Every structure is written in C-alpha cells, then in structure tokens.
Amino acid sequence: MKAVIMAAGKSTRTYPLTLTRPKPLLKVANKHILAHQLDALRGVADGIVLVVGYRAEMIREAFGNEYDGMPIEYVVQKEQRGTGHAILQCADCIGGPFLAMNGDDLYDPADLARIAREEQAALAMTVPDPRLYGIYEVGEENRVVRLVEKPTDVFSNLANIGVYKFTPQVFDVLRHTEPSVRGEIEITSAVQTLADRGVFRVVEAAGYWFPIGYPWHLLDANEFMLKRMTPCIGGEVHPAAVINGPVSVGKGTVIRSGVVIDGPVCIGENCEIGPNCWIRPHVTLGDGCRIGQAVEIKNSIFMDGVYACHLSYIGDSVIGERANLGCGTVTANVRHDGATHRSIVNGNPVDTGRKKLGTVIGDDAHTGIHTAIYPGRKLWPGATTRPGEIVEKDIVV
C-alpha cells in the first residue's frame, strides 16, 4: 500500500521560515517534518508518493528516491488548487487502496497503522475548540454522517486532522467534484460524497497529533519529540562541563568547560558550545552552531549554522539557518500583564495562545550588538538590526 503525502503548498502563515524552504523541510528535534512522517509510515506503507510544488527541488534534494527502503515517487502539482486536486494528480501512480495525509503535521505511527486497516476512513481527534477545523458527525459504528469545514454551528468536537484511507474510486469522485467557494477542489467534499454513497468511517486518534500551522507550533512539537529522544553523546565533552538529564550530542561537536546543559536537549554535529553557557530544557541546536560565553538558551530551535557567541538570552524562539545573533541580543518572552502573546500573520494579529514566546528569525538574518526583541516579533531572511536597536515590529525585507 502506498501513502500519498501532500507537500506542494506555500505556507505564508509560517513566514519567515518558509520564505526559503517548503514547510515539510522545517525541523523538529533536528529532523525534517517530512522525515518524522516517513518514520511514522514505516511498516504501514511500502511506497511513498510525494505531491510537490513550492520549492520542489529542495525536497527532491533532501530525500531522493528512497527513504529507509521505501521508494519515493514525485508528482508535481503545478497549480495549488486544493487538497482534492493534489490527490487527483496521483491517479496514475495508485493502483489500489492508499493513505493520504497532510505534509506538514506530525502523526502517531500507531494511529496511521489503525486507519490503514480500514477500507475507507478518516483520522479524527477530539479537540477543545473545533471551530478551527472541519468537524465530523458520526452515526453507528463511527460511520460519517457529515463533515463541515470550520463550522459556525458547533455540533461536534471531533476534528478532521488530515489523514485518510481511500480506494481508487476517490479519483472518479474528485473528477466530478465542484470547486468550493475558495475555487479549490476539496478532499473533504469527496469524503462527504463517499460517505453518502456507502460506508466511510472515522477512526479516532489515540496518540499524538501536532499540526504545524504557525512557527510557534514547532516549539510544541519539538518539546514532545525531545522527551522521546534516545540520548547519545557522540562529541567531545570537557570534564568541567555539566550534563543533566537526557542529552544528545552529535559527532564532531565540542562542549567546553563551564557549560551546563539541562536536558532534554538535542545538539547536532560539528557544533562549538561554550565556554560558560547554559542550555536549558527543550532546546534543539542544528549542525554547525556556535554558542559562546554567557549565552543562555531555553525552549528554542536553532537551525543549522546559527551563531550566538556572546552574552545573549534566547527563549521560546525559532532561529533560521546561518543567522548571527550579535553580542548582547536578548529576547523578551513574557508580557508584564501575563496575557498571551499576539503575532502578526499576513498583516493581522494572531493570538498565539502562548504566555511565553520570543522571536522567529529567518535564514541569514543578523542582529547588531545589544539588540532587544519584543515578544512574537519576526525578522525576515537577510534582515539586520542596528547596534542597540529595539525590535518593536516585524522587520520585513
């Protein structure tokens, strides 16, 4: 059985991180989102069909034609005309029952195995606020009665989470599916048609699900995955360094004297850490990072090649590749009134739901010495700040 992964979209909600890469190539615990998905499909699918579009060449370069024994085929969705349209592009690659799933969410392997045993089904999860999702009404034996996208009338807390088991008949249904009000061919419309015609069930997820809708969602997924990490020290640790709890250190990495690391923490290969810095829980550092004297980092993701060499505090933040944080760069991550943070997304303020949130910095951005960054502010790829600058608004270049 094959699995179709929809990875063609251009995610503007995760800017500035996805200005320079497709969302499936964002990393959680030093592994691409797409790699986490492929790991979860091990033993469930024997082949992968990747629907690509935005920056497709980057996905091809990262994953090639095989992953852990699973062959990978690529289908290009030249126009992003909806999830149903993405599935329809795969008709020539599919000869039997198959799984279909979003390319930017993390799913529990056991849940994927459970839905794979069904003939036709969708994976769902009970959520506290279903207005953000499509929701299901189910009847006897969990058969789908109706599926409504982002309802104003909440009749269920059972959210559609973007994994489906189909037979090839879905292709004919999609060919005859009218575009939605957004002008897209929706996979949810096909689900409703299949449910009206026969048996289409809901499988309720029993494990984890991490939708990566905004940059700060990476922090939630990173924290969860680090707690499941297998510790391994592959680098050189100075005897005067202190490591507490589960910590993974990649090959070629040097941990100098006076460094304190409180796990769970994942550090990549060929990094230079210290002397005299504090890496607090739920931090991931990519390959080739340099963290120096009197730098404190907590609950953050540093992608490959990030430098923070002197006297900085970075908390609850996501930092893009090759960013350089000048001496004394400090993130504010807590409001004085204790309220949750808002961040501007596509010109509108979005409540992040987080009481602690630092910054999101794109690839190759540089901060000047003594830069202070307000909570939830973003720096676009290649952006710079002046010495002593206070970042009160997003810096878009």
Tab-separated table of C-alpha atoms in Angstrom:
chain	number	residue	atom	x	y	z
A	1	MET	CA	0.000	0.000	0.000
A	2	LYS	CA	1.238	3.467	-0.889
A	3	ALA	CA	0.952	6.674	1.087
A	4	VAL	CA	0.352	9.995	-0.625
A	5	ILE	CA	1.821	12.980	1.223
A	6	MET	CA	0.574	16.417	0.168
A	7	ALA	CA	3.622	18.685	0.310
A	8	ALA	CA	3.062	21.190	-2.503
A	9	GLY	CA	1.737	24.245	-0.711
A	10	LYS	CA	3.407	27.562	0.005
A	11	SER	CA	2.770	28.292	3.664
A	12	THR	CA	2.512	32.023	4.309
A	13	ARG	CA	1.419	31.510	7.926
A	14	THR	CA	4.862	30.128	8.772
A	15	TYR	CA	6.761	33.079	7.299
A	16	PRO	CA	9.605	33.979	7.583
A	17	LEU	CA	10.754	30.354	7.937
A	18	THR	CA	9.044	29.168	4.739
A	19	LEU	CA	10.220	32.028	2.569
A	20	THR	CA	13.365	29.973	1.993
A	21	ARG	CA	12.100	26.374	2.223
A	22	PRO	CA	8.889	24.334	1.974
A	23	LYS	CA	7.218	23.649	5.301
A	24	PRO	CA	7.909	19.863	5.262
A	25	LEU	CA	11.618	20.732	5.461
A	26	LEU	CA	11.281	22.593	8.751
A	27	LYS	CA	12.958	20.636	11.518
A	28	VAL	CA	11.730	19.297	14.828
A	29	ALA	CA	14.337	17.720	17.132
A	30	ASN	CA	16.874	18.029	14.294
A	31	LYS	CA	14.770	16.037	11.835
A	32	HIS	CA	12.629	17.316	8.965
A	33	ILE	CA	8.865	17.196	9.481
A	34	LEU	CA	8.718	15.008	6.385
A	35	ALA	CA	11.285	12.601	7.868
A	36	HIS	CA	9.158	12.271	11.007
A	37	GLN	CA	6.205	11.404	8.777
A	38	LEU	CA	8.140	8.819	6.809
A	39	ASP	CA	9.362	7.247	10.038
A	40	ALA	CA	5.752	7.025	11.218
A	41	LEU	CA	4.789	5.246	7.971
A	42	ARG	CA	7.480	2.580	8.350
A	43	GLY	CA	5.737	-0.804	8.299
A	44	VAL	CA	2.464	0.809	7.214
A	45	ALA	CA	3.254	1.866	3.630
A	46	ASP	CA	5.627	0.200	1.202
A	47	GLY	CA	5.866	3.185	-1.118
A	48	ILE	CA	5.538	6.963	-0.935
A	49	VAL	CA	4.062	9.420	-3.421
A	50	LEU	CA	5.109	12.995	-2.634
A	51	VAL	CA	2.962	15.727	-4.153
A	52	VAL	CA	5.334	18.671	-4.501
A	53	GLY	CA	5.106	22.196	-5.862
A	54	TYR	CA	6.620	25.087	-3.931
A	55	ARG	CA	10.419	24.700	-3.922
A	56	ALA	CA	10.032	21.098	-5.027
A	57	GLU	CA	13.730	20.810	-5.864
A	58	MET	CA	14.648	21.221	-2.192
A	59	ILE	CA	12.502	18.243	-1.193
A	60	ARG	CA	13.946	16.117	-4.007
A	61	GLU	CA	17.481	17.016	-2.959
A	62	ALA	CA	16.811	16.249	0.701
A	63	PHE	CA	15.061	12.881	0.209
A	64	GLY	CA	15.970	11.496	-3.198
A	65	ASN	CA	14.170	8.418	-4.496
A	66	GLU	CA	14.188	6.248	-1.371
A	67	TYR	CA	13.836	6.566	2.386
A	68	ASP	CA	14.713	3.654	4.666
A	69	GLY	CA	13.826	1.135	1.963
A	70	MET	CA	10.597	2.890	0.914
A	71	PRO	CA	10.671	4.068	-2.727
A	72	ILE	CA	9.616	7.668	-3.270
A	73	GLU	CA	7.773	8.932	-6.366
A	74	TYR	CA	7.260	12.620	-7.046
A	75	VAL	CA	4.158	14.188	-8.551
A	76	VAL	CA	4.197	17.911	-9.326
A	77	GLN	CA	1.092	19.938	-8.552
A	78	LYS	CA	1.762	22.898	-10.838
A	79	GLU	CA	-1.205	24.872	-9.526
A	80	GLN	CA	-2.202	24.604	-5.883
A	81	ARG	CA	-5.942	24.155	-6.400
A	82	GLY	CA	-6.797	22.372	-3.178
A	83	THR	CA	-6.172	19.118	-1.349
A	84	GLY	CA	-8.530	17.144	-3.583
A	85	HIS	CA	-6.730	18.463	-6.636
A	86	ALA	CA	-3.429	17.326	-5.093
A	87	ILE	CA	-4.761	13.782	-4.641
A	88	LEU	CA	-6.131	13.764	-8.176
A	89	GLN	CA	-2.631	14.335	-9.583
A	90	CYS	CA	-1.648	10.910	-8.215
A	91	ALA	CA	-4.225	8.851	-10.136
A	92	ASP	CA	-1.613	7.340	-12.480
A	93	CYS	CA	0.614	6.310	-9.549
A	94	ILE	CA	-2.009	4.469	-7.498
A	95	GLY	CA	-3.337	1.013	-8.304
A	96	GLY	CA	-5.011	0.035	-5.053
A	97	PRO	CA	-6.004	1.260	-1.597
A	98	PHE	CA	-3.811	4.064	-0.262
A	99	LEU	CA	-3.309	6.505	2.579
A	100	ALA	CA	-3.376	10.274	2.002
A	101	MET	CA	-2.081	12.768	4.536
A	102	ASN	CA	-1.097	16.388	5.033
A	103	GLY	CA	2.595	17.056	4.573
A	104	ASP	CA	3.045	19.442	7.480
A	105	ASP	CA	1.607	17.631	10.523
A	106	LEU	CA	3.122	15.033	12.849
A	107	TYR	CA	1.075	11.870	13.434
A	108	ASP	CA	1.392	8.928	15.802
A	109	PRO	CA	2.581	5.761	13.984
A	110	ALA	CA	0.035	3.604	15.830
A	111	ASP	CA	-2.830	5.771	14.577
A	112	LEU	CA	-1.580	5.515	10.988
A	113	ALA	CA	-1.431	1.733	11.351
A	114	ARG	CA	-5.004	1.648	12.693
A	115	ILE	CA	-6.511	3.683	9.871
A	116	ALA	CA	-4.555	1.678	7.290
A	117	ARG	CA	-6.577	-1.403	8.271
A	118	GLU	CA	-9.868	0.276	7.309
A	119	GLU	CA	-11.369	0.162	3.830
A	120	GLN	CA	-12.369	3.832	3.699
A	121	ALA	CA	-11.840	6.115	6.671
A	122	ALA	CA	-10.556	9.405	8.046
A	123	LEU	CA	-8.493	10.073	11.148
A	124	ALA	CA	-10.067	12.458	13.669
A	125	MET	CA	-9.361	13.763	17.147
A	126	THR	CA	-11.464	15.288	19.911
A	127	VAL	CA	-10.349	18.905	20.403
A	128	PRO	CA	-11.440	21.651	22.816
A	129	ASP	CA	-12.182	24.238	20.097
A	130	PRO	CA	-13.382	22.589	16.877
A	131	ARG	CA	-14.148	25.891	15.111
A	132	LEU	CA	-10.621	25.912	13.699
A	133	TYR	CA	-11.119	22.625	11.842
A	134	GLY	CA	-13.538	20.565	9.849
A	135	ILE	CA	-15.674	18.506	12.227
A	136	TYR	CA	-17.455	15.170	11.869
A	137	GLU	CA	-20.880	13.998	12.836
A	138	VAL	CA	-20.812	10.213	13.105
A	139	GLY	CA	-23.512	7.575	13.425
A	140	GLU	CA	-23.471	3.896	14.274
A	141	GLU	CA	-20.128	2.111	14.008
A	142	ASN	CA	-18.442	5.508	13.564
A	143	ARG	CA	-19.856	5.986	10.076
A	144	VAL	CA	-19.562	9.530	8.736
A	145	VAL	CA	-22.864	11.388	8.560
A	146	ARG	CA	-21.466	14.778	7.644
A	147	LEU	CA	-18.234	16.744	7.566
A	148	VAL	CA	-18.398	20.536	7.896
A	149	GLU	CA	-15.400	22.837	7.441
A	150	LYS	CA	-14.803	25.478	10.155
A	151	PRO	CA	-18.422	25.455	11.357
A	152	THR	CA	-20.222	28.364	12.976
A	153	ASP	CA	-22.691	25.893	14.462
A	154	VAL	CA	-20.589	23.534	16.576
A	155	PHE	CA	-22.280	20.135	16.660
A	156	SER	CA	-19.210	18.017	17.462
A	157	ASN	CA	-15.706	18.217	18.913
A	158	LEU	CA	-14.391	15.567	16.534
A	159	ALA	CA	-11.896	17.373	14.299
A	160	ASN	CA	-10.688	16.278	10.898
A	161	ILE	CA	-6.883	16.029	11.183
A	162	GLY	CA	-5.876	15.334	7.603
A	163	VAL	CA	-5.258	11.585	7.237
A	164	TYR	CA	-7.457	9.420	5.002
A	165	LYS	CA	-7.688	5.854	3.720
A	166	PHE	CA	-9.102	5.692	0.200
A	167	THR	CA	-9.701	3.230	-2.587
A	168	PRO	CA	-9.074	4.294	-6.208
A	169	GLN	CA	-12.761	5.180	-6.602
A	170	VAL	CA	-11.927	8.511	-4.923
A	171	PHE	CA	-10.304	9.663	-8.159
A	172	ASP	CA	-13.572	9.448	-10.086
A	173	VAL	CA	-15.340	11.270	-7.259
A	174	LEU	CA	-12.749	14.053	-7.329
A	175	ARG	CA	-13.036	14.440	-11.107
A	176	HIS	CA	-16.714	15.265	-10.621
A	177	THR	CA	-16.313	17.424	-7.502
A	178	GLU	CA	-17.277	21.069	-7.916
A	179	PRO	CA	-14.780	23.657	-6.659
A	180	SER	CA	-15.500	25.187	-3.258
A	181	VAL	CA	-16.188	28.874	-2.647
A	182	ARG	CA	-12.405	29.262	-2.465
A	183	GLY	CA	-12.173	27.917	-6.009
A	184	GLU	CA	-10.455	24.726	-4.843
A	185	ILE	CA	-11.231	21.036	-5.161
A	186	GLU	CA	-11.522	19.956	-1.547
A	187	ILE	CA	-10.742	16.474	-0.299
A	188	THR	CA	-13.439	16.980	2.341
A	189	SER	CA	-16.082	17.276	-0.394
A	190	ALA	CA	-15.016	13.882	-1.716
A	191	VAL	CA	-15.221	12.407	1.797
A	192	GLN	CA	-18.813	13.604	2.081
A	193	THR	CA	-19.706	12.099	-1.303
A	194	LEU	CA	-18.143	8.757	-0.406
A	195	ALA	CA	-19.968	8.769	2.931
A	196	ASP	CA	-23.290	9.478	1.188
A	197	ARG	CA	-22.720	6.582	-1.205
A	198	GLY	CA	-21.554	3.930	1.245
A	199	VAL	CA	-19.523	3.202	4.354
A	200	PHE	CA	-16.911	5.789	5.294
A	201	ARG	CA	-15.757	5.623	8.899
A	202	VAL	CA	-13.981	7.827	11.384
A	203	VAL	CA	-11.007	6.424	13.297
A	204	GLU	CA	-10.431	8.479	16.432
A	205	ALA	CA	-6.745	9.141	17.086
A	206	ALA	CA	-5.443	7.717	20.351
A	207	GLY	CA	-1.907	9.086	20.082
A	208	TYR	CA	-0.317	12.420	19.319
A	209	TRP	CA	-1.060	14.933	16.577
A	210	PHE	CA	0.922	18.129	16.052
A	211	PRO	CA	-0.401	20.428	13.309
A	212	ILE	CA	2.277	22.934	12.298
A	213	GLY	CA	0.134	25.909	11.343
A	214	TYR	CA	2.319	28.704	12.731
A	215	PRO	CA	6.038	28.960	13.604
A	216	TRP	CA	5.429	28.648	17.346
A	217	HIS	CA	3.780	25.243	16.831
A	218	LEU	CA	7.276	23.935	16.113
A	219	LEU	CA	8.139	24.575	19.761
A	220	ASP	CA	5.312	22.343	20.998
A	221	ALA	CA	6.307	19.522	18.660
A	222	ASN	CA	9.998	19.942	19.496
A	223	GLU	CA	9.348	19.655	23.231
A	224	PHE	CA	7.321	16.476	22.707
A	225	MET	CA	9.859	14.824	20.410
A	226	LEU	CA	12.805	15.662	22.668
A	227	LYS	CA	11.096	13.823	25.503
A	228	ARG	CA	11.030	10.713	23.255
A	229	MET	CA	14.647	11.109	22.139
A	230	THR	CA	17.273	8.435	22.764
A	231	PRO	CA	20.268	10.189	24.408
A	232	CYS	CA	23.644	9.734	22.738
A	233	ILE	CA	26.922	11.567	23.302
A	234	GLY	CA	28.850	11.468	20.040
A	235	GLY	CA	31.043	14.515	20.551
A	236	GLU	CA	33.704	15.700	22.992
A	237	VAL	CA	32.572	16.852	26.441
A	238	HIS	CA	35.017	18.696	28.715
A	239	PRO	CA	35.201	17.212	32.233
A	240	ALA	CA	34.290	20.614	33.664
A	241	ALA	CA	31.001	20.681	31.728
A	242	VAL	CA	27.792	19.524	33.431
A	243	ILE	CA	25.145	17.474	31.637
A	244	ASN	CA	21.871	16.743	33.401
A	245	GLY	CA	19.066	14.604	32.054
A	246	PRO	CA	18.680	13.222	28.505
A	247	VAL	CA	21.041	14.977	26.093
A	248	SER	CA	22.089	14.030	22.574
A	249	VAL	CA	25.344	15.427	21.146
A	250	GLY	CA	26.339	14.875	17.527
A	251	LYS	CA	29.690	13.828	16.107
A	252	GLY	CA	32.390	16.468	15.941
A	253	THR	CA	30.688	18.709	18.487
A	254	VAL	CA	32.807	20.168	21.295
A	255	ILE	CA	31.306	21.006	24.702
A	256	ARG	CA	33.768	23.264	26.547
A	257	SER	CA	34.341	23.883	30.244
A	258	GLY	CA	31.731	25.658	32.330
A	259	VAL	CA	28.849	24.628	30.068
A	260	VAL	CA	25.658	23.466	31.792
A	261	ILE	CA	23.139	21.501	29.739
A	262	ASP	CA	19.821	20.544	31.299
A	263	GLY	CA	18.015	18.036	29.123
A	264	PRO	CA	16.106	17.123	27.195
A	265	VAL	CA	18.388	18.822	24.667
A	266	CYS	CA	19.463	17.793	21.173
A	267	ILE	CA	22.706	19.207	19.732
A	268	GLY	CA	23.746	18.472	16.150
A	269	GLU	CA	27.101	17.698	14.600
A	270	ASN	CA	30.193	19.921	14.440
A	271	CYS	CA	28.932	22.494	16.937
A	272	GLU	CA	31.058	24.563	19.352
A	273	ILE	CA	29.368	25.047	22.721
A	274	GLY	CA	30.813	27.272	25.436
A	275	PRO	CA	32.686	28.025	27.496
A	276	ASN	CA	30.371	29.080	30.316
A	277	CYS	CA	26.917	28.957	28.751
A	278	TRP	CA	23.596	27.458	29.847
A	279	ILE	CA	21.472	25.305	27.565
A	280	ARG	CA	18.132	24.785	29.282
A	281	PRO	CA	15.444	22.148	28.593
A	282	HIS	CA	13.721	21.672	25.234
A	283	VAL	CA	16.461	23.190	23.094
A	284	THR	CA	17.452	21.846	19.694
A	285	LEU	CA	20.646	23.105	18.057
A	286	GLY	CA	21.274	22.165	14.435
A	287	ASP	CA	24.589	21.223	12.821
A	288	GLY	CA	27.433	23.724	12.869
A	289	CYS	CA	26.059	26.033	15.565
A	290	ARG	CA	28.314	28.149	17.793
A	291	ILE	CA	27.070	29.048	21.270
A	292	GLY	CA	29.558	31.037	23.317
A	293	GLN	CA	30.379	32.780	26.557
A	294	ALA	CA	27.448	33.684	28.855
A	295	VAL	CA	24.735	32.702	26.374
A	296	GLU	CA	21.510	31.277	27.808
A	297	ILE	CA	19.012	29.397	25.610
A	298	LYS	CA	15.719	27.804	26.651
A	299	ASN	CA	12.899	26.070	24.785
A	300	SER	CA	14.147	27.104	21.344
A	301	ILE	CA	15.063	25.711	17.950
A	302	PHE	CA	18.286	26.830	16.264
A	303	MET	CA	18.610	25.608	12.691
A	304	ASP	CA	21.961	24.758	11.100
A	305	GLY	CA	24.819	27.216	11.320
A	306	VAL	CA	23.377	29.677	13.859
A	307	TYR	CA	25.901	31.758	15.806
A	308	ALA	CA	25.190	33.231	19.244
A	309	CYS	CA	28.702	33.791	20.506
A	310	HIS	CA	28.424	36.284	23.382
A	311	LEU	CA	26.222	37.421	26.251
A	312	SER	CA	22.772	36.652	24.825
A	313	TYR	CA	19.442	35.300	26.068
A	314	ILE	CA	17.187	33.471	23.605
A	315	GLY	CA	13.968	31.968	24.915
A	316	ASP	CA	10.951	30.311	23.253
A	317	SER	CA	12.234	31.171	19.786
A	318	VAL	CA	12.886	29.679	16.356
A	319	ILE	CA	16.065	30.825	14.611
A	320	GLY	CA	16.703	30.179	10.904
A	321	GLU	CA	19.835	28.849	9.261
A	322	ARG	CA	23.052	30.855	9.415
A	323	ALA	CA	21.519	33.630	11.496
A	324	ASN	CA	24.044	35.553	13.567
A	325	LEU	CA	22.956	36.964	16.929
A	326	GLY	CA	25.213	39.876	17.860
A	327	CYS	CA	26.688	40.270	21.330
A	328	GLY	CA	24.008	41.068	23.890
A	329	THR	CA	20.991	40.100	21.749
A	330	VAL	CA	18.081	39.497	24.115
A	331	THR	CA	14.558	38.216	23.501
A	332	ALA	CA	11.668	39.297	25.699
A	333	ASN	CA	9.285	36.373	26.030
A	334	VAL	CA	6.785	37.258	28.797
A	335	ARG	CA	4.268	40.109	28.931
A	336	HIS	CA	4.108	42.193	32.130
A	337	ASP	CA	0.340	41.612	32.323
A	338	GLY	CA	0.717	37.837	31.947
A	339	ALA	CA	-1.535	37.733	28.874
A	340	THR	CA	-0.902	35.510	25.870
A	341	HIS	CA	1.209	36.881	23.050
A	342	ARG	CA	-0.019	38.062	19.677
A	343	SER	CA	1.989	37.890	16.492
A	344	ILE	CA	1.313	39.466	13.092
A	345	VAL	CA	0.496	36.893	10.390
A	346	ASN	CA	-0.394	38.072	6.871
A	347	GLY	CA	-0.998	41.545	8.242
A	348	ASN	CA	-3.327	40.501	11.059
A	349	PRO	CA	-2.648	39.940	14.774
A	350	VAL	CA	-2.991	36.309	15.787
A	351	ASP	CA	-3.337	35.159	19.382
A	352	THR	CA	-0.630	32.516	19.756
A	353	GLY	CA	-2.155	31.093	22.918
A	354	ARG	CA	1.326	31.144	24.445
A	355	LYS	CA	2.280	33.037	27.589
A	356	LYS	CA	5.937	32.628	26.644
A	357	LEU	CA	7.077	33.447	23.120
A	358	GLY	CA	10.312	35.009	21.921
A	359	THR	CA	11.182	35.674	18.302
A	360	VAL	CA	11.116	33.964	14.896
A	361	ILE	CA	14.149	34.803	12.764
A	362	GLY	CA	14.628	33.874	9.114
A	363	ASP	CA	17.722	32.487	7.405
A	364	ASP	CA	20.854	34.677	7.208
A	365	ALA	CA	19.477	37.437	9.425
A	366	HIS	CA	21.964	39.364	11.606
A	367	THR	CA	21.322	41.305	14.784
A	368	GLY	CA	23.549	44.152	15.935
A	369	ILE	CA	25.039	44.217	19.416
A	370	HIS	CA	22.587	44.894	22.255
A	371	THR	CA	19.510	44.204	20.112
A	372	ALA	CA	16.344	43.758	22.199
A	373	ILE	CA	13.408	41.942	20.581
A	374	TYR	CA	9.796	42.269	21.708
A	375	PRO	CA	7.798	39.015	22.104
A	376	GLY	CA	6.424	37.483	18.924
A	377	ARG	CA	8.336	39.763	16.541
A	378	LYS	CA	9.910	38.336	13.419
A	379	LEU	CA	12.926	39.104	11.274
A	380	TRP	CA	12.717	38.188	7.592
A	381	PRO	CA	15.568	36.314	5.867
A	382	GLY	CA	18.599	38.545	5.471
A	383	ALA	CA	17.234	41.220	7.810
A	384	THR	CA	19.600	43.194	10.033
A	385	THR	CA	19.327	45.370	13.122
A	386	ARG	CA	21.465	48.297	14.229
A	387	PRO	CA	23.505	48.247	17.447
A	388	GLY	CA	21.195	48.911	20.374
A	389	GLU	CA	18.029	48.560	18.283
A	390	ILE	CA	14.711	47.671	19.933
A	391	VAL	CA	12.628	45.485	17.635
A	392	GLU	CA	9.031	46.560	18.268
A	393	LYS	CA	7.640	45.490	14.869
A	394	ASP	CA	8.458	42.736	12.397
A	395	ILE	CA	11.430	43.554	10.168
A	396	VAL	CA	10.343	42.645	6.644
A	397	VAL	CA	12.805	42.870	3.764
